[in-house]
Coordinates of C-alpha atoms in Angstrom, one line a residue:
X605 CA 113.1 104.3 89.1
X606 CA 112.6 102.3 92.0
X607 CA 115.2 99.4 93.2
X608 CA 113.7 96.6 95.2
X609 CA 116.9 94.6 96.6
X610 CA 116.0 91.3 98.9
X611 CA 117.2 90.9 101.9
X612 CA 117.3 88.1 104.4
X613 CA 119.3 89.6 107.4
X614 CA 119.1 92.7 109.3
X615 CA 123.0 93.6 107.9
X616 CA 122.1 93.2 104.5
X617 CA 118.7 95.3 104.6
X618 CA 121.2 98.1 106.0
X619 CA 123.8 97.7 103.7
X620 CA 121.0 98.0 100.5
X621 CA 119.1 100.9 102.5
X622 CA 122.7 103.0 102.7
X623 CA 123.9 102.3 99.1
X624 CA 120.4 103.5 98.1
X625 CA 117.8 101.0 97.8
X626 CA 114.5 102.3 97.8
X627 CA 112.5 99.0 99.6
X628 CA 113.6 95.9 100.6
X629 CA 111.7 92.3 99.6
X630 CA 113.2 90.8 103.1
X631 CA 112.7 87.1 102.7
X632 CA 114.7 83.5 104.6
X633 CA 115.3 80.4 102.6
X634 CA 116.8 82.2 99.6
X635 CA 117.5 78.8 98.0
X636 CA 114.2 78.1 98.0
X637 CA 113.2 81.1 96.4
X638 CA 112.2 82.9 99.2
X639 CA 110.1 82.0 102.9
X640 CA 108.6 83.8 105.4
X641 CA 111.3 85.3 107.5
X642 CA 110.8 85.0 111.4
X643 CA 108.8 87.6 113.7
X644 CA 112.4 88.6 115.2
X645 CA 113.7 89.6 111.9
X646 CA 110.9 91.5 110.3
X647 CA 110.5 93.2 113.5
X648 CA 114.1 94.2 113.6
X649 CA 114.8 95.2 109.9
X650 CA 111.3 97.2 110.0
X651 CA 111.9 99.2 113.2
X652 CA 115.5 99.7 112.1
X653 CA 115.3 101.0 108.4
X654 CA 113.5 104.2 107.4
X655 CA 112.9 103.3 103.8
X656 CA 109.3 100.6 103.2
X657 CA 109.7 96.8 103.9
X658 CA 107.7 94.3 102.3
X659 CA 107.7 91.0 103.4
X660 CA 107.5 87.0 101.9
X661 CA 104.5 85.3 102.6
X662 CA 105.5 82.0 101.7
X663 CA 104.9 79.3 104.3
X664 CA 107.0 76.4 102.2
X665 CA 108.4 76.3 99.2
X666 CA 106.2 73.3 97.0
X667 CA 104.9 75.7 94.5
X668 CA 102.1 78.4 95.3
X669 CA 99.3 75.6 94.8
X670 CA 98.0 76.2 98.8
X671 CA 96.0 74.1 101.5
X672 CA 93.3 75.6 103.5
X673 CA 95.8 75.4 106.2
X674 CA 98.9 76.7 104.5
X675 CA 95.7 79.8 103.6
X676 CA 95.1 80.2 107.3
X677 CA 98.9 80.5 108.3
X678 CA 99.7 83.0 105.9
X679 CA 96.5 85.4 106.9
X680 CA 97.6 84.8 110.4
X681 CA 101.3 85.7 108.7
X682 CA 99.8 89.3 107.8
X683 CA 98.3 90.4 110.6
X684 CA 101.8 89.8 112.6
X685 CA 103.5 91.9 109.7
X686 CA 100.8 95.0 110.1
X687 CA 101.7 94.5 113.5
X688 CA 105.7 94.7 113.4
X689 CA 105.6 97.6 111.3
X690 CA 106.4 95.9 107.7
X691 CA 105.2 98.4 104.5
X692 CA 103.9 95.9 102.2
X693 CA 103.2 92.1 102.1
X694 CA 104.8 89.8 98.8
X695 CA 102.1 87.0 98.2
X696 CA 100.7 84.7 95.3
X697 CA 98.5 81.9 94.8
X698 CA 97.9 79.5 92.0
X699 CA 95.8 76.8 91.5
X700 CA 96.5 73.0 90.2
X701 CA 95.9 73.8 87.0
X702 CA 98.7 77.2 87.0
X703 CA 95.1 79.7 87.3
X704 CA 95.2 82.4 90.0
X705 CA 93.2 80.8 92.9
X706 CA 90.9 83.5 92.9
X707 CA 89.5 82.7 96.6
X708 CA 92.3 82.2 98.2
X709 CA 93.6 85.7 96.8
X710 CA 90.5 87.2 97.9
X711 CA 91.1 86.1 101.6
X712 CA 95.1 87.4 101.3
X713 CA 93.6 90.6 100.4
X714 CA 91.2 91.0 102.9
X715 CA 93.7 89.8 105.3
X716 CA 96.2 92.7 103.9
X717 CA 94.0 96.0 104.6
X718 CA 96.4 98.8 105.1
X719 CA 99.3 97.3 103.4
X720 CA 101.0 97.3 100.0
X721 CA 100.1 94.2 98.2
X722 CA 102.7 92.8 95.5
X723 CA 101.9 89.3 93.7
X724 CA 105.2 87.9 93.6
X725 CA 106.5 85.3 90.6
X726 CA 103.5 83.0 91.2
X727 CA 102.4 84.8 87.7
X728 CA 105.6 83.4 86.0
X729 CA 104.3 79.6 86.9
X730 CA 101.0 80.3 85.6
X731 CA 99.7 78.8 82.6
X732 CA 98.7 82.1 80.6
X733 CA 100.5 85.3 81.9
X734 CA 97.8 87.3 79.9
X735 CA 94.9 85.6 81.3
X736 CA 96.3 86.0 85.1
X737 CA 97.1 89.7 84.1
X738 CA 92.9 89.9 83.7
X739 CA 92.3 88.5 86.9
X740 CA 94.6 90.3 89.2
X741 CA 93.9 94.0 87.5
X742 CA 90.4 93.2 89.1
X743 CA 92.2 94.1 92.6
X744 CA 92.8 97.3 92.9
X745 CA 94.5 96.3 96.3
X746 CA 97.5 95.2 94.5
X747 CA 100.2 97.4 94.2
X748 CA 102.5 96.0 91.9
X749 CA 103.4 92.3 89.8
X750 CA 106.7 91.1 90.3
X751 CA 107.6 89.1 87.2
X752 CA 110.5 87.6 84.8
X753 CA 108.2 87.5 81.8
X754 CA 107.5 83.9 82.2
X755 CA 111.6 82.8 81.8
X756 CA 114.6 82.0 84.0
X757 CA 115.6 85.6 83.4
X758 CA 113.7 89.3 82.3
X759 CA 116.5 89.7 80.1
X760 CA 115.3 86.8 77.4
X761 CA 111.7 88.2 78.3
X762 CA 111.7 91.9 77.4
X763 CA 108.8 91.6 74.5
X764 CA 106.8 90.0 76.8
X765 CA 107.8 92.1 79.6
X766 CA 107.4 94.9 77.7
X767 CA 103.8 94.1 77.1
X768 CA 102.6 93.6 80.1
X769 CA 104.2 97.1 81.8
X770 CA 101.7 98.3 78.6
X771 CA 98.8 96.5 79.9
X772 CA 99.0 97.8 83.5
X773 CA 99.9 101.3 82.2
X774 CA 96.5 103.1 83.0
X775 CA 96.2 101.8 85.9
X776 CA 97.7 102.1 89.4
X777 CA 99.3 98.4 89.3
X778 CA 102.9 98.5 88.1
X779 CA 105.0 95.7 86.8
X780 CA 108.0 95.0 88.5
X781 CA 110.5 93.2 86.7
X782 CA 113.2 90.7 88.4
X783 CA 115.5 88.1 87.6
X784 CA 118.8 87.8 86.1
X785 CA 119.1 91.8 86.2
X786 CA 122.2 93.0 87.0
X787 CA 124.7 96.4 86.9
X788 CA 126.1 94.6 83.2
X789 CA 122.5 94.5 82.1
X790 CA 120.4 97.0 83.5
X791 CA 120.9 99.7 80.9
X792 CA 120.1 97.6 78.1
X793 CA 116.8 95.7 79.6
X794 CA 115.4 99.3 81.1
X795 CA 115.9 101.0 77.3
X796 CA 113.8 97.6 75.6
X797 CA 111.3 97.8 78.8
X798 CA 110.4 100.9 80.4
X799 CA 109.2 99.8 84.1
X800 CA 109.1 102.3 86.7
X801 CA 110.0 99.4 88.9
X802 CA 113.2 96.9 89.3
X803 CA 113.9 93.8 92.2
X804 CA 117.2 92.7 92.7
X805 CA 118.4 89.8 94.2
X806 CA 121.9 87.6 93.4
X807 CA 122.5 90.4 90.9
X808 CA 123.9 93.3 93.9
X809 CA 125.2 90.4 95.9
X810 CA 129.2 90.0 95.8
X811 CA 130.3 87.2 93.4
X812 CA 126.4 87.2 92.5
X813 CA 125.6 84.6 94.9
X814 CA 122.9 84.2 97.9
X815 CA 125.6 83.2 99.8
X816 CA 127.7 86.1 99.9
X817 CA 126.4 89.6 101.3
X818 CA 125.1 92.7 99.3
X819 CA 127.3 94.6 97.6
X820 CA 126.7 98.3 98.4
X821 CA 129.0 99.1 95.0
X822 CA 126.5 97.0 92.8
X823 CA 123.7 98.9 94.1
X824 CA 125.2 102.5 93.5
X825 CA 126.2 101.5 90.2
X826 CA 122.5 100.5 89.1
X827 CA 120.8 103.8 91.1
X828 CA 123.6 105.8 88.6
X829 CA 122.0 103.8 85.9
X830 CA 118.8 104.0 86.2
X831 CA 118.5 107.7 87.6
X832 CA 120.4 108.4 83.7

């Protein structure tokens, strides 16, 4: 099992890299459900932490509905990434009408050669989950979904869930559920929905808040979990 934690601090991504997190999702604006961090910190968290670092590219935080400028920023976004050293790349893009904006994906991807690829919760704004499934299977390029099922948390979306880790299961795309999942829950969600992959977030932070620090208990208790 791998456990995603997010990070938005050099301090943090250590603390979740010694208690056993296997990547970080390092992000800023936390309360707005995640921006792309500054050069200084991706540089710093991906020169100083050996395990991969994929980072936000988010350029605001008004839906993933994107301008030809807000486009251009985040390709410009990736190539600094490859650059610093950063694993992977965390991107999606929808269009007015909640459909993956095929074009504008295209261009992310091209712009991404050489890194992991994960399309983040775009998937959970879009109109039918199924129907954006279709379309992004048709890029190998991307690594993994990152999705709640569609709700406020995975946990009241495991049928769901559960059916699309079954619809990505012969191929090299993995879903990746987050949201809502914590040590308390973990057990329970991974038994109904058998993903390979998990992301963390408030749920391994102390009081289960953005604005306290990770909690290097929370994550050792979920590795114990999940390595059951």
């Amino acid at each position: 099992m791998i456990i995603e934690v997010i990070s938005d601090t050099l301090s943090d991504a250590l603390i979740a890299q010694e208690a056993g997190a296997d990547r970080i999702e390092l992000v800023t604006g936390l309360g707005e459900g995640g921006l792309t961090p500054s050069y200084g910190v991706i540089e710093s968290v991906c020169r100083k932490l050996t395990i991969p670092v994929n980072v936000m590219i988010r350029p605001h935080s008004r839906g993933f509905c994107y301008s030809e400028e807000d486009i251009e920023i985040m390709i410009q976004d990736i190539k600094v990434c490859r650059k610093l050293g950063a694993a992977g790349v965390v991107f999606g893009v929808l269009t007015s009408d909640y459909q993956v904006h095929t074009d504008h994906l295209k261009r992310l991807i091209d712009a991404s050669k050489g890194l992991g690829i994960t399309f983040h919760r775009a998937i959970d704004d879009a109109e039918d989950q199924f129907a954006a499934l279709k379309i992004i299977k048709q890029h190998p390029q991307i690594s993994r979904i990152l999705t709640s099922g569609g709700q406020k948390s995975a946990i009241h979306a495991t049928e769901r869930l559960k059916r699309l880790n079954e619809l990505t299961a012969n191929s090299p795309m993995k879903i990746m559920a987050g949201a809502g999942l914590t040590a308390n829950n973990i057990k329970m969600f991974i038994e109904k929905v058998p993903v390979n992959e998990i992301h963390f977030g408030s749920g391994v932070r102390y009081h289960s808040s953005y604005e306290h620090a990770i909690s290097p208990e929370k994550i050792q208790a979920i590795k114990n979990i999940a390595d059951l």
